[in-house]
PDB file of C-alpha atoms in Angstrom:
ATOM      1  CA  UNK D   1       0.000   0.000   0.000  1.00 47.00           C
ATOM      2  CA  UNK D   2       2.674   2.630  -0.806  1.00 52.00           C
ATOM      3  CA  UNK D   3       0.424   4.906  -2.317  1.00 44.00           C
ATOM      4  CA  UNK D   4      -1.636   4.838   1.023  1.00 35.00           C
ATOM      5  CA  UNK D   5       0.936   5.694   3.141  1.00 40.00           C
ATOM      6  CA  UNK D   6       2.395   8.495   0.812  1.00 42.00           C
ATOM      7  CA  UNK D   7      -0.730   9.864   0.564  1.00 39.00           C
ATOM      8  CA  UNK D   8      -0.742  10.369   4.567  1.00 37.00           C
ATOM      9  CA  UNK D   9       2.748  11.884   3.619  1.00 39.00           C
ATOM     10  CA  UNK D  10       2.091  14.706   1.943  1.00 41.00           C
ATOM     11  CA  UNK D  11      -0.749  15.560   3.663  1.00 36.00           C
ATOM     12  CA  UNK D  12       1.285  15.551   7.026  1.00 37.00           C
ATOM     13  CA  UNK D  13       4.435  17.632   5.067  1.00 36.00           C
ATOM     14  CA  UNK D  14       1.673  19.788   3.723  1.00 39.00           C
ATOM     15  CA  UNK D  15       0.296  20.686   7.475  1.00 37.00           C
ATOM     16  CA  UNK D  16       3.874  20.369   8.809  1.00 42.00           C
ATOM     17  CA  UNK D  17       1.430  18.518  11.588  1.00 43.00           C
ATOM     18  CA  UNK D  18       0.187  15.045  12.020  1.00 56.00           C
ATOM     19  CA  UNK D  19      -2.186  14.482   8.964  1.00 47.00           C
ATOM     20  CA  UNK D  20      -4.785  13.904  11.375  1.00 58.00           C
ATOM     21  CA  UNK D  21      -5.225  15.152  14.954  1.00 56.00           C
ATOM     22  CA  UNK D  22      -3.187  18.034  13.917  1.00 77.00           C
ATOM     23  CA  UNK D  23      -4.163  20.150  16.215  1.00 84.00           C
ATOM     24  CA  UNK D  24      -3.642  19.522  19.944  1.00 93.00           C
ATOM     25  CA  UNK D  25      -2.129  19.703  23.395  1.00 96.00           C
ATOM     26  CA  UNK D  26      -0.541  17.612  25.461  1.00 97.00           C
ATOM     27  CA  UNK D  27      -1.296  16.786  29.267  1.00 98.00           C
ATOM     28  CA  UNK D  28       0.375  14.956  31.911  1.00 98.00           C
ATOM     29  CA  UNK D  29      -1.719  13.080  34.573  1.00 98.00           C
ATOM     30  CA  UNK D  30      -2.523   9.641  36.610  1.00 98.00           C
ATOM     31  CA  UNK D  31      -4.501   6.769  35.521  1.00 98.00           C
ATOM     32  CA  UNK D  32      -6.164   4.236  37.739  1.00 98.00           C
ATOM     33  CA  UNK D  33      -7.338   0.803  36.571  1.00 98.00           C
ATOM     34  CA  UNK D  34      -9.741  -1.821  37.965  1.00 97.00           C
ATOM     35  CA  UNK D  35     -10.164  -5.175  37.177  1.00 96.00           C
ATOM     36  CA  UNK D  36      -8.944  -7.670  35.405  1.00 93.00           C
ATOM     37  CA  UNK D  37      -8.109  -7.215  31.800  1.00 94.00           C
ATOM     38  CA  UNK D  38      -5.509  -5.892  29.124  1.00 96.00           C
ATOM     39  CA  UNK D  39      -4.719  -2.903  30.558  1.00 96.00           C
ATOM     40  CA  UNK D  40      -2.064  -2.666  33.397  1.00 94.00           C
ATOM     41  CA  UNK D  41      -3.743  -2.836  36.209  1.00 95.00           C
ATOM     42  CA  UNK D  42      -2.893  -0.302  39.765  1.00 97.00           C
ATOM     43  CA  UNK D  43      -2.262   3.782  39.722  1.00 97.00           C
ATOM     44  CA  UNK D  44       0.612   4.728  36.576  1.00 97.00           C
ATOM     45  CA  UNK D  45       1.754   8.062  35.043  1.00 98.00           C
ATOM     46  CA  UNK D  46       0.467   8.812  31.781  1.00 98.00           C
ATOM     47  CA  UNK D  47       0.648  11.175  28.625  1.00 98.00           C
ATOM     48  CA  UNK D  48      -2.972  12.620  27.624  1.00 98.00           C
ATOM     49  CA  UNK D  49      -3.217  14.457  24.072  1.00 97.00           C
ATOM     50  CA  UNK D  50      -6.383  16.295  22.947  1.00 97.00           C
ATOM     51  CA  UNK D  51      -6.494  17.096  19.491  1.00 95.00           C
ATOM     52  CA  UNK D  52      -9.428  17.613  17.060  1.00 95.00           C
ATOM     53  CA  UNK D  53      -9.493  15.492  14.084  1.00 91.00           C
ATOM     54  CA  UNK D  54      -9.982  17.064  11.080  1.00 91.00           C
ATOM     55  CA  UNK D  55      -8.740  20.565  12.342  1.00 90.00           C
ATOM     56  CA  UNK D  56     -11.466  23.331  11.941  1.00 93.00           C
ATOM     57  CA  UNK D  57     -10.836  26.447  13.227  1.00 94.00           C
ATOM     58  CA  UNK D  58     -11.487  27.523  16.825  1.00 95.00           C
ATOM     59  CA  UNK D  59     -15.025  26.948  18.569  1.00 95.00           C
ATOM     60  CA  UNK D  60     -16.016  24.682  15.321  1.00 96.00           C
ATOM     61  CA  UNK D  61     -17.502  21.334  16.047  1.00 96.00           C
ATOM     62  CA  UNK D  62     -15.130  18.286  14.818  1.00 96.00           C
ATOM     63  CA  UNK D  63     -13.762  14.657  15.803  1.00 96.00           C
ATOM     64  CA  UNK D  64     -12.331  15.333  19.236  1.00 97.00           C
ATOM     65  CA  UNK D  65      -9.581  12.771  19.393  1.00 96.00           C
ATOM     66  CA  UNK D  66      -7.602  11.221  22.696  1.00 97.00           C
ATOM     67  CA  UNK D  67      -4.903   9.747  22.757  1.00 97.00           C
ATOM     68  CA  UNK D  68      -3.241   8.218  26.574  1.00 98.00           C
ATOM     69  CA  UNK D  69       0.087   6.892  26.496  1.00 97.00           C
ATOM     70  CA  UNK D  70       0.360   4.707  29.506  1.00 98.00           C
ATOM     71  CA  UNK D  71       3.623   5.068  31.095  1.00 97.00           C
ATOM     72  CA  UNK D  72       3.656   1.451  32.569  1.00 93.00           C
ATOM     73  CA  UNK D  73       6.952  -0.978  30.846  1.00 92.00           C
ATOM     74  CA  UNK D  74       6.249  -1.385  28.492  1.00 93.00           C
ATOM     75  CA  UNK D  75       4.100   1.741  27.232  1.00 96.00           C
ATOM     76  CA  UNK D  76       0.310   1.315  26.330  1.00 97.00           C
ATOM     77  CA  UNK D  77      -1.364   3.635  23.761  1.00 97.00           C
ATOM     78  CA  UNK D  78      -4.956   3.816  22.857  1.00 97.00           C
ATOM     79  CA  UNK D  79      -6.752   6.576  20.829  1.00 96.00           C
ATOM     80  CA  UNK D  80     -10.615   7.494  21.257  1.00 97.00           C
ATOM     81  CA  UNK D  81     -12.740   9.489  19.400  1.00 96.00           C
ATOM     82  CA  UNK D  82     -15.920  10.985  20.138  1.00 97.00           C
ATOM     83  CA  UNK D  83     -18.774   9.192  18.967  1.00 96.00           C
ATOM     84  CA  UNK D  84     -22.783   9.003  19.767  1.00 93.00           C
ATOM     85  CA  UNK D  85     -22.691   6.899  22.433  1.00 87.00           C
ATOM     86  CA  UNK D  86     -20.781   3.737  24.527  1.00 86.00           C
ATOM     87  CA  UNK D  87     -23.119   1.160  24.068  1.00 85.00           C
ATOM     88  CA  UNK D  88     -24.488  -1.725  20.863  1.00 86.00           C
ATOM     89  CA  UNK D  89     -23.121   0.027  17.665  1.00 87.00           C
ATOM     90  CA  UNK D  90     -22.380   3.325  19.300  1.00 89.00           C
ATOM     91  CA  UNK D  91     -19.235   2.369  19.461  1.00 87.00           C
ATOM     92  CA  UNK D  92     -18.285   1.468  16.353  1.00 90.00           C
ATOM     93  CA  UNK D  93     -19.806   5.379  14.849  1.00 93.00           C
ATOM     94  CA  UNK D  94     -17.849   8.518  15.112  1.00 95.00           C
ATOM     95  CA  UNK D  95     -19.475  11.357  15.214  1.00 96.00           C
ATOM     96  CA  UNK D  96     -18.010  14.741  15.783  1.00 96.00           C
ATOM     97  CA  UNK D  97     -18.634  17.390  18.869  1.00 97.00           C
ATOM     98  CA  UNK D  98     -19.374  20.963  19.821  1.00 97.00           C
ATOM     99  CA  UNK D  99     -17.692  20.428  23.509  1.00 97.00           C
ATOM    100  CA  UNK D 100     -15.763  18.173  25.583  1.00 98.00           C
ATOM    101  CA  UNK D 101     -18.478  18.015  28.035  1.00 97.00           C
ATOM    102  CA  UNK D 102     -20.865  14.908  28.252  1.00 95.00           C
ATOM    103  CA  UNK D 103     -18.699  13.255  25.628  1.00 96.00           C
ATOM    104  CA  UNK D 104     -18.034   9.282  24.550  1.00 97.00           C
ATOM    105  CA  UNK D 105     -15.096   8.930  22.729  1.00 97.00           C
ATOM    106  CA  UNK D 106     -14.583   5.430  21.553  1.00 97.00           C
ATOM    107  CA  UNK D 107     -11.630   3.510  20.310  1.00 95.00           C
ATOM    108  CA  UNK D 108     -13.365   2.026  17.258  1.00 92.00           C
ATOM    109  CA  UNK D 109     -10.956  -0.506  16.479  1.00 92.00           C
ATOM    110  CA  UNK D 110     -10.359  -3.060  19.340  1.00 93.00           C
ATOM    111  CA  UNK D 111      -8.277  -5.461  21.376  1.00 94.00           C
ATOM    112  CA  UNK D 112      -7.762  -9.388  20.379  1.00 93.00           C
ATOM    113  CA  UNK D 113      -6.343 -11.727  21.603  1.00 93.00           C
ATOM    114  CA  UNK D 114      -6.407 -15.679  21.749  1.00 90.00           C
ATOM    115  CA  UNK D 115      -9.037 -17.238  23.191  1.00 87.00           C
ATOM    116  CA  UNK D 116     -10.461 -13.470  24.659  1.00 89.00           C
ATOM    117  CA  UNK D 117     -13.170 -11.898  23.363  1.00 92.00           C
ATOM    118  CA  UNK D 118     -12.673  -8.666  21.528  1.00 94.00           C
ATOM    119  CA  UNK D 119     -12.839  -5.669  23.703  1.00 96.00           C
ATOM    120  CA  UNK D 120     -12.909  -1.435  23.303  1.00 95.00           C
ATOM    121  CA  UNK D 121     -11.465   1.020  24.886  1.00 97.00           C
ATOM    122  CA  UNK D 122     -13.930   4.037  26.248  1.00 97.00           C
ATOM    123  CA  UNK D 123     -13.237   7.360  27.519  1.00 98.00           C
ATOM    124  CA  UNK D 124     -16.309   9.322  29.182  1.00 97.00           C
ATOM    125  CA  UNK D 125     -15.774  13.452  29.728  1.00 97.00           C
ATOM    126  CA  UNK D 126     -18.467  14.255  32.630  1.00 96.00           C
ATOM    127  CA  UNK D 127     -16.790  17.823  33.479  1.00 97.00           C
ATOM    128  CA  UNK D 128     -19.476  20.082  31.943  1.00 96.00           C
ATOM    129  CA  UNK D 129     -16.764  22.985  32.517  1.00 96.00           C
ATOM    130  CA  UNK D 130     -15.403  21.765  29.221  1.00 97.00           C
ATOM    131  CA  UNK D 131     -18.038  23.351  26.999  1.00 96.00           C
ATOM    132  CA  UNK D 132     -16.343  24.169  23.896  1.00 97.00           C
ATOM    133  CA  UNK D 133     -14.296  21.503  21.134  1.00 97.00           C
ATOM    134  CA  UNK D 134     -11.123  23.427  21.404  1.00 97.00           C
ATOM    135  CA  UNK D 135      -8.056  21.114  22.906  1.00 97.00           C
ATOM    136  CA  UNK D 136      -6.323  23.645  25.479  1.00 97.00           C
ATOM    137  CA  UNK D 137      -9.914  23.837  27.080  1.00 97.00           C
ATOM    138  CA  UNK D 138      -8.653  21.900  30.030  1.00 97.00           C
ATOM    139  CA  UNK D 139      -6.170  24.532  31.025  1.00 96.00           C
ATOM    140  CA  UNK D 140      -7.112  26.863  34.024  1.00 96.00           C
ATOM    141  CA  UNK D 141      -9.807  24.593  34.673  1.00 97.00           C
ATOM    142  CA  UNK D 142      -7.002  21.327  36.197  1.00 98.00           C
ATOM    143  CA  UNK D 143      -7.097  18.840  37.408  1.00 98.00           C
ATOM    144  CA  UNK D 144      -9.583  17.383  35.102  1.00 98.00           C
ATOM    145  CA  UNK D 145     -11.081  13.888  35.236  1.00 98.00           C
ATOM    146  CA  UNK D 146     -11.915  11.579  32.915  1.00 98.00           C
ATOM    147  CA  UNK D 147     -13.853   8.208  32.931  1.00 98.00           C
ATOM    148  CA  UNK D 148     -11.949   5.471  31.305  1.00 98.00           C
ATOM    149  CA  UNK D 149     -13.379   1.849  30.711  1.00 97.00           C
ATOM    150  CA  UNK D 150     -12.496  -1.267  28.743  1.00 97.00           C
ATOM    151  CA  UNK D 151     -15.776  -2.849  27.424  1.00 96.00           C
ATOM    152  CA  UNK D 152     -17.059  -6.171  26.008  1.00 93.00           C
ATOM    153  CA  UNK D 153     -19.845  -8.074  24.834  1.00 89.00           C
ATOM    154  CA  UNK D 154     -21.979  -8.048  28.329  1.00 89.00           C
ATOM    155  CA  UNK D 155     -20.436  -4.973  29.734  1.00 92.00           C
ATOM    156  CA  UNK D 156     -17.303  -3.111  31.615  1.00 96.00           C
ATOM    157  CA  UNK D 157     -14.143  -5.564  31.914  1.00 96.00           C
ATOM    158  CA  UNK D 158     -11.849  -2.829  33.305  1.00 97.00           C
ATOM    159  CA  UNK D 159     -12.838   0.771  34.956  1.00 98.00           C
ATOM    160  CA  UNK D 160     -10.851   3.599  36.029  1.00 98.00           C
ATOM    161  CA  UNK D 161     -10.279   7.041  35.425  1.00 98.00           C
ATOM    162  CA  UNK D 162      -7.560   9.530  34.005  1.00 98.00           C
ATOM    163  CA  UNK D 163      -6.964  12.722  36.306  1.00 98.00           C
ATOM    164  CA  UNK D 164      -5.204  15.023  33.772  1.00 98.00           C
ATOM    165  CA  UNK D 165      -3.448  17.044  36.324  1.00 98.00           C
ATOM    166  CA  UNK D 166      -1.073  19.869  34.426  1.00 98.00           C
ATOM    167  CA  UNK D 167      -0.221  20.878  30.690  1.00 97.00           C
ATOM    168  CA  UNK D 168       3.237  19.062  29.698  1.00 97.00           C
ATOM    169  CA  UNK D 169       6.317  20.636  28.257  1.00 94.00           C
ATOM    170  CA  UNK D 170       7.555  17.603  26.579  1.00 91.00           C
ATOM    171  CA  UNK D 171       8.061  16.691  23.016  1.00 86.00           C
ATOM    172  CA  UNK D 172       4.894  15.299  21.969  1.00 81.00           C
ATOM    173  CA  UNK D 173       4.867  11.665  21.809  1.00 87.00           C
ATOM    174  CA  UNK D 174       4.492   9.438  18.363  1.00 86.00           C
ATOM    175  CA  UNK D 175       1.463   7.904  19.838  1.00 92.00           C
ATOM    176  CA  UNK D 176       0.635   4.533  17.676  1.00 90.00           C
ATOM    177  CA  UNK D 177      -1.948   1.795  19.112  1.00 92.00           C
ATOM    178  CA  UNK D 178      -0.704  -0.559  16.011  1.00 89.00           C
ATOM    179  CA  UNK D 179       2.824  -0.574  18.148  1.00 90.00           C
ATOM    180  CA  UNK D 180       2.212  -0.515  21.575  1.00 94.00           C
ATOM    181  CA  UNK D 181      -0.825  -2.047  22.564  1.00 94.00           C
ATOM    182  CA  UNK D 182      -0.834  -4.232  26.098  1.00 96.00           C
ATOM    183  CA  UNK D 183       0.902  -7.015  26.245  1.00 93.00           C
ATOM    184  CA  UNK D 184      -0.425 -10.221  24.422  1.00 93.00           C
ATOM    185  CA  UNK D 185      -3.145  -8.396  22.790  1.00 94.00           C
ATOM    186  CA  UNK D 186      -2.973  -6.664  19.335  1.00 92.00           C
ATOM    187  CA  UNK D 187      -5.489  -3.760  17.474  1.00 90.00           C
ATOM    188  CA  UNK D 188      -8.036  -5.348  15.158  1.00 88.00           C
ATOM    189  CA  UNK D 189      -9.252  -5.997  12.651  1.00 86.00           C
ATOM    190  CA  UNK D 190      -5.992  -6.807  11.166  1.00 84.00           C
ATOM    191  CA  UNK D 191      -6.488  -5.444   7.631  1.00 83.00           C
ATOM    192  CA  UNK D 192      -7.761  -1.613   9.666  1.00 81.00           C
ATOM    193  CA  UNK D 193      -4.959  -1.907  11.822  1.00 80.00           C
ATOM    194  CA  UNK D 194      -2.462  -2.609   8.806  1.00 78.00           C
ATOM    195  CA  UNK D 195      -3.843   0.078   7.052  1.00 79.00           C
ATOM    196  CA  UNK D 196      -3.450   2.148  10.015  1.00 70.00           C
ATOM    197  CA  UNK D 197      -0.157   1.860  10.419  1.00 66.00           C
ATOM    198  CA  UNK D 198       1.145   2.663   6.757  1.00 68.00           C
ATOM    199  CA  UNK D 199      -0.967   6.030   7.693  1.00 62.00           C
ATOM    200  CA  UNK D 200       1.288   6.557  10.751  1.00 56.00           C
ATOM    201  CA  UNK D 201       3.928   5.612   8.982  1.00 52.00           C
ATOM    202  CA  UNK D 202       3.184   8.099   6.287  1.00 49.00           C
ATOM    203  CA  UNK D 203       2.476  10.666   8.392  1.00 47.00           C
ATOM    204  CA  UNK D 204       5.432  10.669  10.826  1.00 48.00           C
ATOM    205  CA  UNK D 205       7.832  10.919   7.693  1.00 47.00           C
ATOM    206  CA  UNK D 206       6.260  13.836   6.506  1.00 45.00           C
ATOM    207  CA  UNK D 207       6.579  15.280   9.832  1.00 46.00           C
ATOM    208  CA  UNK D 208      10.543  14.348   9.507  1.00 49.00           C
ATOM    209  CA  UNK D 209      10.489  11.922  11.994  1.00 48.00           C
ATOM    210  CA  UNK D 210      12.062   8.597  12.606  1.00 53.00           C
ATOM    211  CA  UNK D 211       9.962   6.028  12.456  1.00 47.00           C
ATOM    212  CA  UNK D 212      12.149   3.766  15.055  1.00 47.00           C
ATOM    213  CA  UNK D 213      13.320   6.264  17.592  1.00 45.00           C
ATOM    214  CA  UNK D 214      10.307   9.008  17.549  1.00 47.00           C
ATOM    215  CA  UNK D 215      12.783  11.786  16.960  1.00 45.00           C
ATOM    216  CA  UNK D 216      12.669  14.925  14.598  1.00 39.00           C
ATOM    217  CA  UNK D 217      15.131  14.146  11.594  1.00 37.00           C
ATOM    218  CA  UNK D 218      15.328  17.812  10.746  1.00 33.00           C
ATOM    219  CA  UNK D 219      16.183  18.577  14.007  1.00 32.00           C
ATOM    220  CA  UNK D 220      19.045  16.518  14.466  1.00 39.00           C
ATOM    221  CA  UNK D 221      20.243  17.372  11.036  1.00 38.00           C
ATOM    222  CA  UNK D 222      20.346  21.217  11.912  1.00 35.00           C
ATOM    223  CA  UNK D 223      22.601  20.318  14.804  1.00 38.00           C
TER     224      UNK D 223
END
């Protein structure tokens, strides 16, 4: 699929920005997980970008996108995106938002593995402070928390919450679900999360960035 991944490309070199999600801040915070299931269970540091999908300008309704970078070892990623609803085929819709408030965002894709059945990842914004689409609407209103839950067939497998606590001054993180998903489990379906990754592919080398380390090529070249 070369063309499909240079397509993702250009359109990232053209917004000298992810090709989607270009827009967006990143958070630092704590995340708490209950039960058992794929993600690492206890209380672990973690990475929280919002971002809106498509990019319109300020106060426009989009596809509010985020993605959590577990800091456990290894790292977990998983990316949501707001959709009408967590439950039956809610979750496998997007939809786009006015505001962060009363939001579902849903992972769409999901988590396999042998034997398990096939779960999604949920994240449920209750703070109705957040009432407008925009990604730095968290700050001067921290800490902020978020629902997060790991769903199935019958229900909730995991539950927990995300307590985005300050606005972070690192580089942003290559976050990518397709390469760091927990441990034994892997995105599916395979073909979406094959195609998925020649899109992040794509997109980090039009941003100039190695694909294996994470790091801005142009940068190091200027040095």
């Amino acid at each position: 699929m070369p063309l499909y991944r240079d397509a993702f490309r250009e359109l990232a070199a053209l917004r000298s920005a992810p090709a989607f999600h270009p827009d967006g801040v990143l958070y630092e915070g704590r995340a708490e997980v209950r039960g058992p299931g794929p993600l690492p269970l206890g209380e672990v540091d973690c990475l929280v970008r919002l971002s809106k999908g498509i990019g319109t300008p300020r106060g426009v309704p989009d596809l509010l996108g985020i993605a959590v970078r577990l800091l456990h070892e290894p790292p977990v990623d998983f990316l949501c995106t707001t959709g009408p609803g967590s439950t039956g085929w809610r979750r496998f819709v997007l939809s786009p938002s006015r505001r962060w408030a009363r939001s579902t965002l849903t992972s769409l894709m999901y988590w396999r593995a042998p034997h398990v059945e096939r779960l999604h990842v949920l994240v449920d914004v209750s703070d109705t402070r957040l009432d407008s689409p925009d990604p730095d609407v968290l700050i001067g209103r921290l800490p902020v928390r978020l629902g997060l839950r790991v769903v199935g067939r019958d229900g909730d497998v995991q539950v927990g919450t995300i307590e985005v606590t300050r606005r972070s001054d690192l580089d942003r993180p290559a976050f990518d679900p397709v390469l760091h998903p927990p441990a034994g489990w892997r995105l599916g379906p395979a073909w979406l999360a094959s195609l998925r990754e020649r899109a992040y592919v794509g997109s980090r080398a039009g941003q100039g960035i190695d694909a294996t380390t994470g790091r801005d090529v142009r940068l190091e070249q200027a040095r």
